Tab-separated table of C-alpha atoms in Angstrom:
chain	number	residue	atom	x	y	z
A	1389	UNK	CA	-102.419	-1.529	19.079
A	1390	UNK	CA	-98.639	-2.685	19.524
A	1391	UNK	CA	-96.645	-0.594	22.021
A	1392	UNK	CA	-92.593	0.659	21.055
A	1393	UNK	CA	-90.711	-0.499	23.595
A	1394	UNK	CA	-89.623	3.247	25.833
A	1395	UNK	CA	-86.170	2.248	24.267
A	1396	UNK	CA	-86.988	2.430	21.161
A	1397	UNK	CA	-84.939	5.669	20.074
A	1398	UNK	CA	-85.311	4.433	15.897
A	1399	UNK	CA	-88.837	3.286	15.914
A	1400	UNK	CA	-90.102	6.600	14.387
A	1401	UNK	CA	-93.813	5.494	15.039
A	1402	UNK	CA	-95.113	8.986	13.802
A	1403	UNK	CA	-93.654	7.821	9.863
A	1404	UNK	CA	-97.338	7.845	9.027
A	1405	UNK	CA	-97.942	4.959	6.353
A	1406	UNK	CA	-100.533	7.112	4.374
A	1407	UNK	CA	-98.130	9.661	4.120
A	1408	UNK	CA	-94.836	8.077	3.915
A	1409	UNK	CA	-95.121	7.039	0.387
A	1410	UNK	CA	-93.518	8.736	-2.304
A	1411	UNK	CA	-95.783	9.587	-4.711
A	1412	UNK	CA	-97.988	10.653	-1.526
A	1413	UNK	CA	-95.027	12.998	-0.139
A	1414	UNK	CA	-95.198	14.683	-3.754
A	1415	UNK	CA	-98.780	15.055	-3.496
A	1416	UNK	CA	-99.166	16.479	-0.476
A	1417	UNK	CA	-96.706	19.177	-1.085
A	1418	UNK	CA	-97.875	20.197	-4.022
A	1419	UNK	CA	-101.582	20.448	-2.524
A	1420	UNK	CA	-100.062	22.169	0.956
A	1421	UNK	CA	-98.228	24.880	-1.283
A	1422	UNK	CA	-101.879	25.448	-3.094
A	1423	UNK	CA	-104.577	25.832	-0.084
A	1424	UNK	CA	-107.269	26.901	-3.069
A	1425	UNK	CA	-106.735	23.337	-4.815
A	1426	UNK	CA	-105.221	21.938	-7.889
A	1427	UNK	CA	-106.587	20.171	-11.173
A	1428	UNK	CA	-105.892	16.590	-10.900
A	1429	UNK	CA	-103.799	17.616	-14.734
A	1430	UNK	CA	-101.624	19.522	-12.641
A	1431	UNK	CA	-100.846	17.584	-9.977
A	1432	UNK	CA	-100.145	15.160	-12.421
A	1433	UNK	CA	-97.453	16.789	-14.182
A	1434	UNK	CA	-96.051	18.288	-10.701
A	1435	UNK	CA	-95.753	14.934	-9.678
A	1436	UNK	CA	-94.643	13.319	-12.567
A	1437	UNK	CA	-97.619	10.329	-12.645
A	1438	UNK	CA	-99.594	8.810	-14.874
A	1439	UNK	CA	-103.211	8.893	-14.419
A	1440	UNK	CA	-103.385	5.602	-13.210
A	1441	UNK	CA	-101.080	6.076	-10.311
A	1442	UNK	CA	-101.951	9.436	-9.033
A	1443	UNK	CA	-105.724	8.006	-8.829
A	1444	UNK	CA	-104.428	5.187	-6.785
A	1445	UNK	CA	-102.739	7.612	-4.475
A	1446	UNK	CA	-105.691	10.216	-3.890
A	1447	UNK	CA	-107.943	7.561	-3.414
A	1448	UNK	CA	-105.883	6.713	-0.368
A	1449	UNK	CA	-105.363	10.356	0.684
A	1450	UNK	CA	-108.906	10.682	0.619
A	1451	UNK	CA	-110.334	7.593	2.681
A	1452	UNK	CA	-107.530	8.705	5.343
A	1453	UNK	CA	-110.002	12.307	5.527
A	1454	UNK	CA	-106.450	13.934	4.065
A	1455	UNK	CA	-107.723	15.027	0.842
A	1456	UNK	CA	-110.960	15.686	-0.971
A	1457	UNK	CA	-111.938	15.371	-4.471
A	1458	UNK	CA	-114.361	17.528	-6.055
A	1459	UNK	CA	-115.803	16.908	-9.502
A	1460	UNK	CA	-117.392	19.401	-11.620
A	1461	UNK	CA	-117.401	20.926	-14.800
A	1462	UNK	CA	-116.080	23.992	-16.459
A	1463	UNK	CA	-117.188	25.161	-19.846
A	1464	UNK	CA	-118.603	21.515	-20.342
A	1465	UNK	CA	-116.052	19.831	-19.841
A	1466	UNK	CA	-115.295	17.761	-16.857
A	1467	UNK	CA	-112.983	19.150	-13.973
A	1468	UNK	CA	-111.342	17.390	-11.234
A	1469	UNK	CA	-110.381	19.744	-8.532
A	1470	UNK	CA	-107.991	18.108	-5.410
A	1471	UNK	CA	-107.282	19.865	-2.243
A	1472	UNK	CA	-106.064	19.078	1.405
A	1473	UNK	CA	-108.572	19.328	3.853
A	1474	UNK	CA	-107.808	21.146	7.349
A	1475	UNK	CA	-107.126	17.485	9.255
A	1476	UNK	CA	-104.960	16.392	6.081
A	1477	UNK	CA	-103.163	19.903	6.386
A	1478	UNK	CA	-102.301	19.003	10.148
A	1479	UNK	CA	-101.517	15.448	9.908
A	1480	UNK	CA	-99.156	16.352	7.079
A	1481	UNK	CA	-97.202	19.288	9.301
A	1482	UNK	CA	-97.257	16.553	12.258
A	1483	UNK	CA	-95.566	13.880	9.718
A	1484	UNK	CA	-92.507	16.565	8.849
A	1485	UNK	CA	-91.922	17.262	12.473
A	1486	UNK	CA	-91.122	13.439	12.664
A	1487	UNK	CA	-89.131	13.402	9.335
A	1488	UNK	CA	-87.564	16.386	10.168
A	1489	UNK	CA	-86.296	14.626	13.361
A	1490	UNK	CA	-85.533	11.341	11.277
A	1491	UNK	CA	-82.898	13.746	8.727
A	1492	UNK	CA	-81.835	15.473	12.312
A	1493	UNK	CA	-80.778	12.133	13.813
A	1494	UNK	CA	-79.080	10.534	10.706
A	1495	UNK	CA	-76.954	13.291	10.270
A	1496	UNK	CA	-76.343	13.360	14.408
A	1497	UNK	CA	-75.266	9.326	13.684
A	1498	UNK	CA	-73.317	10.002	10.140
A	1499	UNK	CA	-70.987	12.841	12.139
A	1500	UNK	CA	-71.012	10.689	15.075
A	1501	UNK	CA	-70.276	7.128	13.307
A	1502	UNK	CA	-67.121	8.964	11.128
A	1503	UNK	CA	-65.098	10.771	14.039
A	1504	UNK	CA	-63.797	7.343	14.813
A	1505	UNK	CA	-63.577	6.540	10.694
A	1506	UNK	CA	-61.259	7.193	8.135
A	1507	UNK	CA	-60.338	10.706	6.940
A	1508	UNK	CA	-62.290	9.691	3.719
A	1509	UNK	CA	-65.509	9.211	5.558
A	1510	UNK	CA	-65.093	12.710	6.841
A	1511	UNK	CA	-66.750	14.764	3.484
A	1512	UNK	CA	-69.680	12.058	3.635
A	1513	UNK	CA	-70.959	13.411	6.426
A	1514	UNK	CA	-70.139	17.000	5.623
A	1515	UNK	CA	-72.033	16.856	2.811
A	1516	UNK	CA	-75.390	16.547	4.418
A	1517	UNK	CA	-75.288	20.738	5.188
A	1518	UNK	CA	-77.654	20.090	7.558
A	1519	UNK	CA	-79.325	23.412	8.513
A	1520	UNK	CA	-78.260	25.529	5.741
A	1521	UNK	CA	-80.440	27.307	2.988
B	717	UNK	CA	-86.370	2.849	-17.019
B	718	UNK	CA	-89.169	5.905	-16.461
B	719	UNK	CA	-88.329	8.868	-17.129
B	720	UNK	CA	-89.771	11.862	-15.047
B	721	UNK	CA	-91.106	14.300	-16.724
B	722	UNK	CA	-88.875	17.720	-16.502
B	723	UNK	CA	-91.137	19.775	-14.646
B	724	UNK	CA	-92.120	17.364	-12.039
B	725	UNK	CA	-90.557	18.741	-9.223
B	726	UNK	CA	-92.280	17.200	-6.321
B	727	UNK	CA	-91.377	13.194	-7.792
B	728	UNK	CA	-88.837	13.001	-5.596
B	729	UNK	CA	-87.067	9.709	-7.369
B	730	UNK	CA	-84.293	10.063	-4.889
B	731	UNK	CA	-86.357	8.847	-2.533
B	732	UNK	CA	-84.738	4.927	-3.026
B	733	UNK	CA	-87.691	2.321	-2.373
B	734	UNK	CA	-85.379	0.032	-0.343
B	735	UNK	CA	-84.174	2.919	2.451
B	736	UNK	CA	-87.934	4.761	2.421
B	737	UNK	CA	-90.058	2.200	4.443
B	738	UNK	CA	-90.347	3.318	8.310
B	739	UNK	CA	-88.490	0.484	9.808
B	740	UNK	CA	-85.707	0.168	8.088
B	741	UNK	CA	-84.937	4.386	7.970
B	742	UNK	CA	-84.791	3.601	11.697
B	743	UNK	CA	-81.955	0.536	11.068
B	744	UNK	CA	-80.024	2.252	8.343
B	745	UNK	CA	-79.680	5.537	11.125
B	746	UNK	CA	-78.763	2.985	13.754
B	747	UNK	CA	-76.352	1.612	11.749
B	748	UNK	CA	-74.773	4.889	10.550
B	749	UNK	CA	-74.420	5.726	14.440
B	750	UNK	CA	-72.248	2.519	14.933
B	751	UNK	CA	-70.265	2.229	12.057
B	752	UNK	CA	-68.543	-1.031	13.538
B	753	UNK	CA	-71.395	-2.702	14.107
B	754	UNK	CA	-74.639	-3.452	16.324
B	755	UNK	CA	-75.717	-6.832	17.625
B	756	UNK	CA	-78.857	-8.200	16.210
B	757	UNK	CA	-80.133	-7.634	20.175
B	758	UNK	CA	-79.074	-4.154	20.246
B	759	UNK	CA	-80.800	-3.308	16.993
B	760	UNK	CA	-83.714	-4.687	17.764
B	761	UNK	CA	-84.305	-3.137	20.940
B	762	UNK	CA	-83.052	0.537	19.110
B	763	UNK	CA	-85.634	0.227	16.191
B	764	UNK	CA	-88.418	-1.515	18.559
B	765	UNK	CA	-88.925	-3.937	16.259
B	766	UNK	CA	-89.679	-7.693	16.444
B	767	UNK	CA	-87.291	-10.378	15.386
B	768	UNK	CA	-89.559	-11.351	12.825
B	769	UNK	CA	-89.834	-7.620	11.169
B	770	UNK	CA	-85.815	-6.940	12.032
B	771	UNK	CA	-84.778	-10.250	10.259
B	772	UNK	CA	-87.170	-9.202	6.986
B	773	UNK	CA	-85.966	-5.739	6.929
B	774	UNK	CA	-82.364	-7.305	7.191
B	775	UNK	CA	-82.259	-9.495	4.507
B	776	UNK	CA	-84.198	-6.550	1.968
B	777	UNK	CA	-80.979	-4.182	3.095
B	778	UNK	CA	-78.437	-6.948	2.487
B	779	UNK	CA	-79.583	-7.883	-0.655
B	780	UNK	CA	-79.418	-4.059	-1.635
B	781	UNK	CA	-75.901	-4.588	-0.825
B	782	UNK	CA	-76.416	-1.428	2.135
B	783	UNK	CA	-75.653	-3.798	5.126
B	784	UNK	CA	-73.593	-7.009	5.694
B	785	UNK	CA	-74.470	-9.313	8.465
B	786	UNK	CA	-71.890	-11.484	10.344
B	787	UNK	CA	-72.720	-14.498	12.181
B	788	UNK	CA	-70.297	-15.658	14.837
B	789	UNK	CA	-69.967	-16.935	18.174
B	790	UNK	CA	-69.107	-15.378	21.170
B	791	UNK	CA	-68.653	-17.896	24.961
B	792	UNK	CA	-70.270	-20.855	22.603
B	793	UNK	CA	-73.077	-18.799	22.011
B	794	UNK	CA	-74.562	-17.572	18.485
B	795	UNK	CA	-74.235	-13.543	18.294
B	796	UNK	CA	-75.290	-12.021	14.882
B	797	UNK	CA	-73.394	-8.651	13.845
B	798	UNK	CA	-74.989	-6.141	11.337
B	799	UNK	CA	-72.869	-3.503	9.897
B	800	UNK	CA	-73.229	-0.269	7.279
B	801	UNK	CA	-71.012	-1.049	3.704
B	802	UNK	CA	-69.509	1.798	2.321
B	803	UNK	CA	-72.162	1.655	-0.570
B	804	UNK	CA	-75.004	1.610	1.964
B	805	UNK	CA	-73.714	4.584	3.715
B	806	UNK	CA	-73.079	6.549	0.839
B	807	UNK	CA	-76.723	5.693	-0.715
B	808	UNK	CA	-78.367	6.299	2.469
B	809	UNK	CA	-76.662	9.622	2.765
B	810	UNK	CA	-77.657	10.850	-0.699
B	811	UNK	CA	-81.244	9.694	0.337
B	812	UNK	CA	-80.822	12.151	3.416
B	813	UNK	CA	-80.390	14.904	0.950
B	814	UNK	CA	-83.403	14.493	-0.954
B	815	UNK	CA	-85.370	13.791	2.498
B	816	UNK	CA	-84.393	16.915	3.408
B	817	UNK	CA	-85.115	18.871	0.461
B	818	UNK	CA	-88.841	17.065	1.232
B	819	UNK	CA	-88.816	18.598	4.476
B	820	UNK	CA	-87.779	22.061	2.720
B	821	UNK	CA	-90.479	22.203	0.331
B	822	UNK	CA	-93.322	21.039	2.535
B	823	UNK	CA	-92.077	23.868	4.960
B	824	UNK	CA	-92.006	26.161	2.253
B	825	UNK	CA	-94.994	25.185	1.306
B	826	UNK	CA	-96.799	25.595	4.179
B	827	UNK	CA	-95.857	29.400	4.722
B	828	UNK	CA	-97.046	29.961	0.784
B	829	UNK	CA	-99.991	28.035	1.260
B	830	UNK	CA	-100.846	29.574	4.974
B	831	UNK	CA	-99.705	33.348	3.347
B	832	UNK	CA	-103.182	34.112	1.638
B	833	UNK	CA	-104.953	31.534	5.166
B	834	UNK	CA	-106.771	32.405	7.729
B	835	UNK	CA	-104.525	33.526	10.982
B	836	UNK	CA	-105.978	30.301	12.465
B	837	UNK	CA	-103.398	28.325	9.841
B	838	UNK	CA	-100.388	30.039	10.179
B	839	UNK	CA	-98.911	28.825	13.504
B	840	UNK	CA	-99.169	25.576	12.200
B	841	UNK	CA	-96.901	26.413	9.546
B	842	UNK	CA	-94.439	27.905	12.257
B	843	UNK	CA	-94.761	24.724	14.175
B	844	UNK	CA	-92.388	23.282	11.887
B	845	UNK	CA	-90.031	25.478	13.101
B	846	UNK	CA	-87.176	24.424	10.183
B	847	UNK	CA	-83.568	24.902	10.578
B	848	UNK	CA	-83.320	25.005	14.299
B	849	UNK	CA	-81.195	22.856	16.795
């Protein structure tokens, strides 16, 4: 296991790499906002992958215990059903905290880094509305 | 170029391949704090990275055309400057948006998807506690 240095303000060693990717971050979303489950057709099109590529991903999500894959059948004709498990569920909120702090700190650096720049940096930084709806 | 489809609205293309990897999130926010520059030293140390993974993740940003890296001399010795271009500080800011519209819809996600839950679920969801200082 390699060790951040205490220093290491940036290192953001909670960016989870079965999570951070993303395709995953779509996934993961779209299966948090639907506890129940969702056809591997529609999380597909909420997505926007191919077949191909959202296999790839859920096969990840679901060695990493995140996300299980249940195959059945419903009038005949086969049904893929995916849905977050209760570790994948908690991993996932533990992820945002961090990326939450990640967006928190970039716009802490982009307001900090342009009060010494130009009055054209200025709007840059504004434009983040960080912490409004 | 793919095209997403129109309803796809967890794809997240925004989310630009060169900025989205862990370690160099942590640079680019570094970066943005010191808009005149960081040593090579100093960045390391910030991102708690090795020189190995720092160089690498360097030379991916500069050919992106995000960060420009000056090698001088300072008392006869070799001292390697990285700095933010305009570009990369204006693509790394629009990234910012669409990371935080990620962090939005997980959160939102989580209170749908904990809504119909058991009570167990729902402080997790609150955990996230989004839009606070």
């Amino acid at each position: 296991m390699t060790k951040t240095p205490a220093r290491a303000p940036f290192a953001y060693d909670g960016l989870d790499r079965a999570i951070h990717e993303k395709a995953r971050l779509g996934v993961l979303t779209s299966l948090m906002a639907h506890p129940a489950g969702l056809t591997f057709v529609d999380l597909k099109h909420l997505c926007g992958l191919t077949d191909g590529n959202l296999s790839r991903h859920l096969q990840v999500l679901q060695e990493a215990g995140m996300v299980e894959i249940i195959k059945g059948y419903e009038r005949n004709r086969p049904l893929t059903q995916c849905r977050l498990t209760p570790a994948g569920r908690q991993r996932f909120l533990d992820y945002l905290a961090v990326l939450e702090q990640v967006v928190r700190d970039a716009a802490a650096a982009a307001r900090e880094g342009s009060s010494g720049g130009s009055a054209e940096e200025a709007p840059s930084a504004e434009s983040l509305r960080l912490h409004t709806a």
